[in-house]
PDB file of C-alpha atoms in Angstrom:
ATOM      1  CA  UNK T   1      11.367   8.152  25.628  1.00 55.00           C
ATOM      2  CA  UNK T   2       7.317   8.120  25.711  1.00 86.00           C
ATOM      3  CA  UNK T   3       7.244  11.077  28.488  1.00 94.00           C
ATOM      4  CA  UNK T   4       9.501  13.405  26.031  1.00 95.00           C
ATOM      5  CA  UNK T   5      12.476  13.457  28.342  1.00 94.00           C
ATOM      6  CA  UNK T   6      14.790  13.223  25.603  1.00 95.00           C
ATOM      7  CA  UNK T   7      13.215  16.501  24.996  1.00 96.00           C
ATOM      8  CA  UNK T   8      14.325  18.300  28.260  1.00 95.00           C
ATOM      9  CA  UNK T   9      17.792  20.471  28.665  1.00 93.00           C
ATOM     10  CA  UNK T  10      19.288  19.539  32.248  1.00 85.00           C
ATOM     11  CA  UNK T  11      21.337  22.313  33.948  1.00 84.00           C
ATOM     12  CA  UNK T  12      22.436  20.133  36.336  1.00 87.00           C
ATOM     13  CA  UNK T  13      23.487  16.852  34.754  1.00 89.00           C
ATOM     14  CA  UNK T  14      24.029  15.639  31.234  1.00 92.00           C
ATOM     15  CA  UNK T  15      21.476  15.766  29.452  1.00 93.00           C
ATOM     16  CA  UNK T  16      19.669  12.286  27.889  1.00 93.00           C
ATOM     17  CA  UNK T  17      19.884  14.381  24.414  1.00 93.00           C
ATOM     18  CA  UNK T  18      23.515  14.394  24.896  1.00 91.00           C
ATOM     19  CA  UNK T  19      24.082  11.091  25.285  1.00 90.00           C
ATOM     20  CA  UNK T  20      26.184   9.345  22.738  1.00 82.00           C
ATOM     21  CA  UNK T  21      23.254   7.173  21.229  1.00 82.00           C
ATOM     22  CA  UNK T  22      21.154  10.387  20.536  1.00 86.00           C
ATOM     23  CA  UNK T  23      23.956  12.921  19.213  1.00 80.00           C
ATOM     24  CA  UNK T  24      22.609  12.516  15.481  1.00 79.00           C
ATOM     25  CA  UNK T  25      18.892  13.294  17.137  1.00 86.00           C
ATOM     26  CA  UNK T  26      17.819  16.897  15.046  1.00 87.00           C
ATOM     27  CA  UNK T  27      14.435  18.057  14.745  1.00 91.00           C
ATOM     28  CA  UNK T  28      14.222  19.702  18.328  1.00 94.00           C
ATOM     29  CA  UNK T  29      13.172  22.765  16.569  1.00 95.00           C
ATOM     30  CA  UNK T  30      10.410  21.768  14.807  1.00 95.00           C
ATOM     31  CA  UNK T  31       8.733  19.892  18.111  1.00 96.00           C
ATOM     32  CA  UNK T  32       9.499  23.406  19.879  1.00 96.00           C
ATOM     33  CA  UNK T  33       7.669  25.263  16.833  1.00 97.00           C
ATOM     34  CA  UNK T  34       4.349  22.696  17.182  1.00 97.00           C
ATOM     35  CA  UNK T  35       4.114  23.124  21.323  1.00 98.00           C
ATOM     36  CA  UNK T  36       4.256  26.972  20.896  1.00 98.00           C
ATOM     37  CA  UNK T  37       1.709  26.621  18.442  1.00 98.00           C
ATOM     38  CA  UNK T  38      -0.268  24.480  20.361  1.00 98.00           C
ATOM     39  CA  UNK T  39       0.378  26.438  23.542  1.00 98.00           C
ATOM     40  CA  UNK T  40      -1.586  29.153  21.645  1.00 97.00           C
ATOM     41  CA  UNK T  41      -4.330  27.315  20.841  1.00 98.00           C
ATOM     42  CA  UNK T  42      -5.463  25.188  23.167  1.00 97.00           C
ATOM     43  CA  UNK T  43      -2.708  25.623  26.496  1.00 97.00           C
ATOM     44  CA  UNK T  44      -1.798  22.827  28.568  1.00 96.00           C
ATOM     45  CA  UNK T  45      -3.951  20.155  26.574  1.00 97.00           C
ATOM     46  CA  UNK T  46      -1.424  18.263  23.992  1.00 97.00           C
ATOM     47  CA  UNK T  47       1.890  17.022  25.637  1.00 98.00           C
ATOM     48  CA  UNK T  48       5.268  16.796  24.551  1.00 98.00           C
ATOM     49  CA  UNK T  49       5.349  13.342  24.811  1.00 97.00           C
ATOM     50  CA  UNK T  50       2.287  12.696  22.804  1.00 97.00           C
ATOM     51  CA  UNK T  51       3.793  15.674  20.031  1.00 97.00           C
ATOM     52  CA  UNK T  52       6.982  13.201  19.962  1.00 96.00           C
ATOM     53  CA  UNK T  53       4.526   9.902  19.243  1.00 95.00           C
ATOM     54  CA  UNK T  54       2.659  11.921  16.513  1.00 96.00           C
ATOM     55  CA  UNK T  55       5.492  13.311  14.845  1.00 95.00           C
ATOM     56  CA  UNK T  56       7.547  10.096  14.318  1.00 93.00           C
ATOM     57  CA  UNK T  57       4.449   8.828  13.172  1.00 94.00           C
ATOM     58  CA  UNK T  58       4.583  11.859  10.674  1.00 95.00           C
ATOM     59  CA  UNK T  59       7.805  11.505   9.786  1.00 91.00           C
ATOM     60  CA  UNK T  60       7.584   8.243   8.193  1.00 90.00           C
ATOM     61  CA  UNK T  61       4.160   8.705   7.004  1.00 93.00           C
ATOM     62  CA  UNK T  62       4.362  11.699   4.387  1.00 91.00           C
ATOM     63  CA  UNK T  63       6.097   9.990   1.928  1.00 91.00           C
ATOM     64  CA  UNK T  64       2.981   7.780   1.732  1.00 93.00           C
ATOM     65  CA  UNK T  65       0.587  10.358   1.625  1.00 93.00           C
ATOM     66  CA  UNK T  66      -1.683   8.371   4.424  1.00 94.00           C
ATOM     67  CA  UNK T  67      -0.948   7.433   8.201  1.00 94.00           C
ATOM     68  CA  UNK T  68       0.829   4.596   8.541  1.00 93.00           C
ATOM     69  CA  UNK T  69      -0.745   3.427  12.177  1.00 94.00           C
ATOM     70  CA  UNK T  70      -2.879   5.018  14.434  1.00 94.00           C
ATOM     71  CA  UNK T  71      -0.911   6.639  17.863  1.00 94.00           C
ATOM     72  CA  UNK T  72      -2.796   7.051  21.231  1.00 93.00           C
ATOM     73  CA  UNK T  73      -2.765   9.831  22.907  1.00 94.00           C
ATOM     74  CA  UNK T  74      -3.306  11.104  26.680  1.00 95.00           C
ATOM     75  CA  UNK T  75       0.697  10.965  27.419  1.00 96.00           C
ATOM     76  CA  UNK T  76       2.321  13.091  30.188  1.00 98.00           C
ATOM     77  CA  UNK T  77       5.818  14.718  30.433  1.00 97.00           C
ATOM     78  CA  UNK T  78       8.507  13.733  32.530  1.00 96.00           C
ATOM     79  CA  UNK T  79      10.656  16.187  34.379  1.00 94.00           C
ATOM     80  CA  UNK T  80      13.684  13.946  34.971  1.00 92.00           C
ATOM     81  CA  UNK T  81      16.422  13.519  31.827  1.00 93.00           C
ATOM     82  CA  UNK T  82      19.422  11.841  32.651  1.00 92.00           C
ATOM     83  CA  UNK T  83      21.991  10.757  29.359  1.00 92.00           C
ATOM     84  CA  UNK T  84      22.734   7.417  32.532  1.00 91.00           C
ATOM     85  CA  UNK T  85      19.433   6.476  32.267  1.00 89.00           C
ATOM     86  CA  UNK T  86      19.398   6.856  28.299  1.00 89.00           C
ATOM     87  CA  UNK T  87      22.214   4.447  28.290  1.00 90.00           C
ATOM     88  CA  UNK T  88      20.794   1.721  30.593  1.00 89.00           C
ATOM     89  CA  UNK T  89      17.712   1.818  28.132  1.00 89.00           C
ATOM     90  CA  UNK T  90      18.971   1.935  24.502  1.00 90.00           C
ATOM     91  CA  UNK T  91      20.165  -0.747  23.237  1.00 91.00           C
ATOM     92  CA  UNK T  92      24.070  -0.591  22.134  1.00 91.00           C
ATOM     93  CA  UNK T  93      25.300  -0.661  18.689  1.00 92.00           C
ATOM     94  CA  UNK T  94      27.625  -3.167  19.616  1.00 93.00           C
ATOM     95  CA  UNK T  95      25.432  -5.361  21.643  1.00 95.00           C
ATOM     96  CA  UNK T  96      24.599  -9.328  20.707  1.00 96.00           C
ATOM     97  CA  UNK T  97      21.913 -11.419  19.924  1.00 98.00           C
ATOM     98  CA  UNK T  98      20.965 -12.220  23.092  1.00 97.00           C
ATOM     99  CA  UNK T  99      21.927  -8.466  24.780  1.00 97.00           C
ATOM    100  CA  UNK T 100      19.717  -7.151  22.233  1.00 97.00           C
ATOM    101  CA  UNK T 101      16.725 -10.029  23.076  1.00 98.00           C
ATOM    102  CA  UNK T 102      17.176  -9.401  27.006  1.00 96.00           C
ATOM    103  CA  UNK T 103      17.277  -5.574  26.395  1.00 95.00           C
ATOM    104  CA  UNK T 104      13.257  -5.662  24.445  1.00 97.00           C
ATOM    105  CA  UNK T 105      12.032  -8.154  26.843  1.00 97.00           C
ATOM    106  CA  UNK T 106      12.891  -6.285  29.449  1.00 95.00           C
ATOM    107  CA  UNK T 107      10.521  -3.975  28.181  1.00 94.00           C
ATOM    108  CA  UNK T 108       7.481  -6.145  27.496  1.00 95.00           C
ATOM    109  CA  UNK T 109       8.954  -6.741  23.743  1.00 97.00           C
ATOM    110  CA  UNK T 110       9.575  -9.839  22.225  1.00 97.00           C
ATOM    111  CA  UNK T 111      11.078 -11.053  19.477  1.00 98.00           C
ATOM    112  CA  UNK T 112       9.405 -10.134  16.374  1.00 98.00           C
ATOM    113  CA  UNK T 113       9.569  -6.738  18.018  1.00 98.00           C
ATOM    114  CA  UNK T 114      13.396  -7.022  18.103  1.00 98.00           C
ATOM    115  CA  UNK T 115      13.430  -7.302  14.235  1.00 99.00           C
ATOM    116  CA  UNK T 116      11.290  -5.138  13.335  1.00 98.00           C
ATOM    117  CA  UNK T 117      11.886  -2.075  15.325  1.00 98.00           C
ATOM    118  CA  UNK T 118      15.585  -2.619  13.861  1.00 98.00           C
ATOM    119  CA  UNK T 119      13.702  -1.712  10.555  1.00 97.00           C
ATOM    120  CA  UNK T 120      13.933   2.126  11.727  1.00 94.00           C
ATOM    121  CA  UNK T 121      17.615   2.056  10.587  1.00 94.00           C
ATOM    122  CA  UNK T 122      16.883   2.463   7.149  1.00 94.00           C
ATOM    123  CA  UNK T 123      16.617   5.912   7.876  1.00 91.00           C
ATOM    124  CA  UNK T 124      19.743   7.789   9.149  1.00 88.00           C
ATOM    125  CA  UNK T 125      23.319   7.849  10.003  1.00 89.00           C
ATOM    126  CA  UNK T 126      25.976   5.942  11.936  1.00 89.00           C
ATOM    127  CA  UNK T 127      28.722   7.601  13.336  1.00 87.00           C
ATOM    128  CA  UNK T 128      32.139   5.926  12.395  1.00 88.00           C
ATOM    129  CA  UNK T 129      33.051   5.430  15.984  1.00 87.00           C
ATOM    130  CA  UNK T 130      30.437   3.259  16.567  1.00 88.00           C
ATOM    131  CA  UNK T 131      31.645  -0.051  14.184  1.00 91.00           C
ATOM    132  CA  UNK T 132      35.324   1.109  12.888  1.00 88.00           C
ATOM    133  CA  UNK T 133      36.187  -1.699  15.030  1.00 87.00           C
ATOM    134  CA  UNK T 134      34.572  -4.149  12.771  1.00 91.00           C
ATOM    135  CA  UNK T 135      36.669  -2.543   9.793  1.00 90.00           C
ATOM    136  CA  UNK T 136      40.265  -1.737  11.100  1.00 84.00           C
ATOM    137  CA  UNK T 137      40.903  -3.911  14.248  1.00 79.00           C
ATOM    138  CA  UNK T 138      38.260  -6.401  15.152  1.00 88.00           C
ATOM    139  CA  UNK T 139      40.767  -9.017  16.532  1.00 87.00           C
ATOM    140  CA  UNK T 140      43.421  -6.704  17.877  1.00 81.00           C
ATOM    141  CA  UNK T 141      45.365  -7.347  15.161  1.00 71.00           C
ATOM    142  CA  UNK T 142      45.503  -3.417  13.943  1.00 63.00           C
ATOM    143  CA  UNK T 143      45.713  -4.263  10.167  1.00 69.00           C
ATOM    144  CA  UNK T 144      43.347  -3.416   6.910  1.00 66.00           C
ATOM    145  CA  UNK T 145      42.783  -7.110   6.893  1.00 79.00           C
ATOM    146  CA  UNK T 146      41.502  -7.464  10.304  1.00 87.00           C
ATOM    147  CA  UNK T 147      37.767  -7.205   9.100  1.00 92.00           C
ATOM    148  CA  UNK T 148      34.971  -8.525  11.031  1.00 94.00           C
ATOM    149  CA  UNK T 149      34.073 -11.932   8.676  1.00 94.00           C
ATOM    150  CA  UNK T 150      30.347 -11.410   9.062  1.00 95.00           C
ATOM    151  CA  UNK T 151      30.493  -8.289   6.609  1.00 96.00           C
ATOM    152  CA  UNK T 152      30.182  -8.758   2.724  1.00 95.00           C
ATOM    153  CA  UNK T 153      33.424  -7.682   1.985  1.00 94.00           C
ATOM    154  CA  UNK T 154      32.492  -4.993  -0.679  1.00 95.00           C
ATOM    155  CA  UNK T 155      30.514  -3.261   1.800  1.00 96.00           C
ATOM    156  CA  UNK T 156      33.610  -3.579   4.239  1.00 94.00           C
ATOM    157  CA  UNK T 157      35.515  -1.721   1.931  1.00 92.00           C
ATOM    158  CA  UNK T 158      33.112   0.680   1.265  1.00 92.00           C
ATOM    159  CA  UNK T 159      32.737   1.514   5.024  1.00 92.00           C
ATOM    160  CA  UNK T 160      36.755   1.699   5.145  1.00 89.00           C
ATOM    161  CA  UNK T 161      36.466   4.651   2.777  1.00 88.00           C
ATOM    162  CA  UNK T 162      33.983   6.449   4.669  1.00 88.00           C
ATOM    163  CA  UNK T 163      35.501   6.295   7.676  1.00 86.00           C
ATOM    164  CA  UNK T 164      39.497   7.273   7.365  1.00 73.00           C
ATOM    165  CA  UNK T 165      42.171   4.871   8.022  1.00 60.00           C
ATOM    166  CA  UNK T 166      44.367   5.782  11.646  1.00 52.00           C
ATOM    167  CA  UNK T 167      43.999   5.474  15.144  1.00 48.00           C
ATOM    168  CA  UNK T 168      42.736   8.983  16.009  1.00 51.00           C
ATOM    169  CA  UNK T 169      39.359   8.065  13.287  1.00 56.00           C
ATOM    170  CA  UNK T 170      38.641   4.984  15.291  1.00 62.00           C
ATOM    171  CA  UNK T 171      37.022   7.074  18.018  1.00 67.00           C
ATOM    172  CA  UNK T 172      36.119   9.315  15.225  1.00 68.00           C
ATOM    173  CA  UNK T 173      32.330  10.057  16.461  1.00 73.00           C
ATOM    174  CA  UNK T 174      32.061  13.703  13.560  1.00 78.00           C
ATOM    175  CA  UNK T 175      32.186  11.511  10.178  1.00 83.00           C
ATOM    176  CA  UNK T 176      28.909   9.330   9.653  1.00 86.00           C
ATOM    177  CA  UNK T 177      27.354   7.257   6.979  1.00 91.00           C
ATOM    178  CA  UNK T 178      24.023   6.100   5.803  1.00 93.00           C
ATOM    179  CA  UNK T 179      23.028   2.748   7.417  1.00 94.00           C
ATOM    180  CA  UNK T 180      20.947   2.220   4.676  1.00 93.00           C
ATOM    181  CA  UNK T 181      22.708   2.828   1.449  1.00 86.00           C
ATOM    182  CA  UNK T 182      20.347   2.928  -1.294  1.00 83.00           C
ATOM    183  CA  UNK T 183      17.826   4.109   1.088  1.00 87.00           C
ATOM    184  CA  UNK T 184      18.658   5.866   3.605  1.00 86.00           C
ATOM    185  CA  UNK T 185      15.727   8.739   3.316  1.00 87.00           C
ATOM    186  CA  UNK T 186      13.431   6.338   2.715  1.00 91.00           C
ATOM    187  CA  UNK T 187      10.861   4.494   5.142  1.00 94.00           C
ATOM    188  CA  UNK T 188      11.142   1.065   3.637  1.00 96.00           C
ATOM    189  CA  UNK T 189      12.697  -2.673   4.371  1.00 96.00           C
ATOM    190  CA  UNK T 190      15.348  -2.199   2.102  1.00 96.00           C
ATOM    191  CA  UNK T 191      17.209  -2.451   5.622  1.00 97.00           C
ATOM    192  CA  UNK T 192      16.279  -6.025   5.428  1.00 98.00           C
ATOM    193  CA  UNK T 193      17.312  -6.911   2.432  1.00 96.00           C
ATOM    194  CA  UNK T 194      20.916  -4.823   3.545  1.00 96.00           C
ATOM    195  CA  UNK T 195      21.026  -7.440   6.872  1.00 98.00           C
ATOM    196  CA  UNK T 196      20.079 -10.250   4.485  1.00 97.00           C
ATOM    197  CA  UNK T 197      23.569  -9.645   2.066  1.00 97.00           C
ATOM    198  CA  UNK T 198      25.794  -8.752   5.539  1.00 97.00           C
ATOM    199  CA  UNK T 199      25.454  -5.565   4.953  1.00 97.00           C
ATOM    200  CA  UNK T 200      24.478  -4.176   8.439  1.00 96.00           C
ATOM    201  CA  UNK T 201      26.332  -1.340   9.898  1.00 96.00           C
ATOM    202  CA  UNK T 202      26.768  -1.908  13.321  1.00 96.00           C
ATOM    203  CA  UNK T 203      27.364  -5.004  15.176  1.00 96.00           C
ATOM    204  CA  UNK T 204      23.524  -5.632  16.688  1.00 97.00           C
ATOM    205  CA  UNK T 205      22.876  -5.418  12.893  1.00 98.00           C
ATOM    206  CA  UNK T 206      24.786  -8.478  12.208  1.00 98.00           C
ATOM    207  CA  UNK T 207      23.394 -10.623  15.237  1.00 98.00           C
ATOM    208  CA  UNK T 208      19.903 -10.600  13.953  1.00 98.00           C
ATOM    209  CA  UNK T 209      21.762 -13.400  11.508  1.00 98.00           C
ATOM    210  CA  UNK T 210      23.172 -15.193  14.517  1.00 98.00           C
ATOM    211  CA  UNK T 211      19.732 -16.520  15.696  1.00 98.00           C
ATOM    212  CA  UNK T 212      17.756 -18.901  13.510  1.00 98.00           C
ATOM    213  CA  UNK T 213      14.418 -17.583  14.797  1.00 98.00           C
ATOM    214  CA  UNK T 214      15.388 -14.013  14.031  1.00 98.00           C
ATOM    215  CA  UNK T 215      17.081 -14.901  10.777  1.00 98.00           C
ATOM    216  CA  UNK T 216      13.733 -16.238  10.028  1.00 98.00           C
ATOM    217  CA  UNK T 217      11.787 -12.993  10.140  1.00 99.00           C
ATOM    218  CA  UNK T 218      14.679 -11.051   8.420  1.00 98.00           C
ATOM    219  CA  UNK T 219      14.000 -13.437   5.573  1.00 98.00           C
ATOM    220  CA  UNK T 220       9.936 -12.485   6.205  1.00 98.00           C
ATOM    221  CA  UNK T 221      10.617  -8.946   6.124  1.00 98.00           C
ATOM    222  CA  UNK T 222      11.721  -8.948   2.516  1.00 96.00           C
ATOM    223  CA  UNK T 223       8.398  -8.529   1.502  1.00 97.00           C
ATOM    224  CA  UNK T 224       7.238  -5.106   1.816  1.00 96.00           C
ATOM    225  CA  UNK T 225       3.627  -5.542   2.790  1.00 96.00           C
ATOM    226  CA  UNK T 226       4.539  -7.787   5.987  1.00 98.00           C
ATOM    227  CA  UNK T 227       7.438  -5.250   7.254  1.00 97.00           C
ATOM    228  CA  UNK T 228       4.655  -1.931   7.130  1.00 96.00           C
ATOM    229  CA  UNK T 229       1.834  -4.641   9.229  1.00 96.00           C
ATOM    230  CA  UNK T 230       4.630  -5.509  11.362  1.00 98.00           C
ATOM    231  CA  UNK T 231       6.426  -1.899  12.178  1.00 97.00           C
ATOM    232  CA  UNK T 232       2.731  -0.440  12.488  1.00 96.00           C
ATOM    233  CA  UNK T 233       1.889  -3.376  15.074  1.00 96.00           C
ATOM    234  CA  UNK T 234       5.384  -3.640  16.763  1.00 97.00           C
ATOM    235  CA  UNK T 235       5.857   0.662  17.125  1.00 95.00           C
ATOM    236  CA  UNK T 236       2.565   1.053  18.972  1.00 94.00           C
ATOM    237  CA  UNK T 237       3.618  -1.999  21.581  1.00 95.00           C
ATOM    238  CA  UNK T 238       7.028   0.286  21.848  1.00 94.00           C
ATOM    239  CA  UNK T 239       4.618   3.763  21.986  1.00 92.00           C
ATOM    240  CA  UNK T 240       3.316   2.613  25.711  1.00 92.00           C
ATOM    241  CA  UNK T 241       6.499   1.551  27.031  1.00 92.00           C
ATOM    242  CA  UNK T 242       6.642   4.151  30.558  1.00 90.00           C
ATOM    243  CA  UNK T 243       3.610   6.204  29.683  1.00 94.00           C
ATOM    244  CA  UNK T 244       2.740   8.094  32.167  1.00 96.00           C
ATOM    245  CA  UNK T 245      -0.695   9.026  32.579  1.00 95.00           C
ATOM    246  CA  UNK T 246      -3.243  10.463  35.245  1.00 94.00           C
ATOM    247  CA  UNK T 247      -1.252  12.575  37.477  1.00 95.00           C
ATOM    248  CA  UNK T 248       2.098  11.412  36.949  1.00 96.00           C
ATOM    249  CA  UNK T 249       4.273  13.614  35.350  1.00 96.00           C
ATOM    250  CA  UNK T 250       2.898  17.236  33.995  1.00 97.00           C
ATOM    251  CA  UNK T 251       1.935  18.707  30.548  1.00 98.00           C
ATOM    252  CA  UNK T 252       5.186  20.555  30.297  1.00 97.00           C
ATOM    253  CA  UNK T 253       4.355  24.592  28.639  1.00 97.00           C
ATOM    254  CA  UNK T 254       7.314  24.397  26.756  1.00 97.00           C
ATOM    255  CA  UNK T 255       8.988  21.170  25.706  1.00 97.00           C
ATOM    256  CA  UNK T 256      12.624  21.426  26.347  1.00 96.00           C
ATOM    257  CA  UNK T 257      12.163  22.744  30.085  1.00 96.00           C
ATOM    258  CA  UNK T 258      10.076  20.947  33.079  1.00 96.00           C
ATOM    259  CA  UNK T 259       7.244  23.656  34.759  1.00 96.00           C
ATOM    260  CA  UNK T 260       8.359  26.316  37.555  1.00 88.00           C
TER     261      UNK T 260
END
């Protein structure tokens, strides 16, 4: 989250790293490498929370060759990480419309927010254990025909490949596949234009088409230039969700452990 505690190993619980929504998380390494670094230069100044903000800024920015929006900084660290509390926050793969609208506003998000922020799936991985049940059994009925109707049926069939056919693969959570085929290590809306033809992976996907409003800006975000004004706007609102600041919290020395 914004204080880094997905950062944090936990000796004494399970970690919010290891929950199931963050298992395809990586990169770890390289946020340890840039806190050592910083440690070195300028100790105690730059958090791991702010390093996290900066970096997924980064991340999506290169490609570009320019920043993409500008992050604040002055972020603390948190020195609780709990995979429960990672669970109550993310939203679910397999979550509705109106889960998915209650989860953002909860969080001072609103709708355009919703949308947008679902952009960040063109980059990455689903794990096959997270929608087999819209491919193999999504009325019970436990045949290859049994298909959730809201997928383009090519793209069904596609995701039946990818993800083997028996009982043991529906909880199969080692096999995944890009969410954005075409595009899937590349920061652009060809998500939207995925949702647009039924071609979302995962069921919260697919709900951005159940709402007329929302179906409304997934036909908005097809142009290129209005997705980049709107992730830039909608990621910084999302960037000061729980910020701590002040006192709260501590610079942490290195990332993945709270201070002695």
């Amino acid at each position: 989250g914004c204080d880094a505690s997905v950062l944090l190993d936990s000796p004494t619980n399970t970690a919010e790293k290891n929950a199931a929504p963050n298992l395809s998380l990586a990169g770890f390494e390289v946020i340890d490498e840039v806190k050592a670094a910083l440690e070195e230069a300028c100790p105690g100044i730059v958090s791991c929370a702010d390093i996290v903000a900066l970096a997924a800024r980064d991340s999506v920015s290169f490609q570009y060759k320019k920043n993409l929006w500008e992050v604040e900084t002055g972020r603390r660290d948190g020195t609780v990480s709990s995979d429960q509390e990672a669970l109550r926050n993310i939203p679910a793969p397999t979550s509705t419309f109106d889960i998915l609208l209650s989860n953002f506003s909860s969080k001072g998000l609103g709708l355009e927010d919703l949308v947008v922020l679902s952009g960040g799936h063109t980059i990455g991985v689903g794990h096959c254990n997270l929608f087999s049940t819209r491919l193999f059994n999504f009325t019970g009925k436990d045949n290859p025909s049994d298909v959730d109707p809201s997928i383009n049926p090519p793209y069904a069939k596609f995701l039946q490949g990818q993800c083997r056919r028996n009982l043991q693969d529906l909880n199969d959570n080692t096999t995944v596949v890009p969410m954005d085929p075409g595009s899937s290590l590349s920061f652009d809306n060809h998500y939207f234009v995925n949702v647009k033809a039924h071609q979302g992976m995962f069921t919260s996907d697919a709900a951005l088409l159940t709402n007329d409003r929302s179906a409304n800006i997934v036909d908005k975000l097809q142009d290129s230039g209005v997705f980049f004004d709107s992730f830039k706007n909608s990621i910084k609102r999302m960037g000061q969700i729980g910020v701590l600041t002040g006192t709260n919290g501590q610079i942490r020395k290195k990332c993945n452990v709270v201070n002695s």
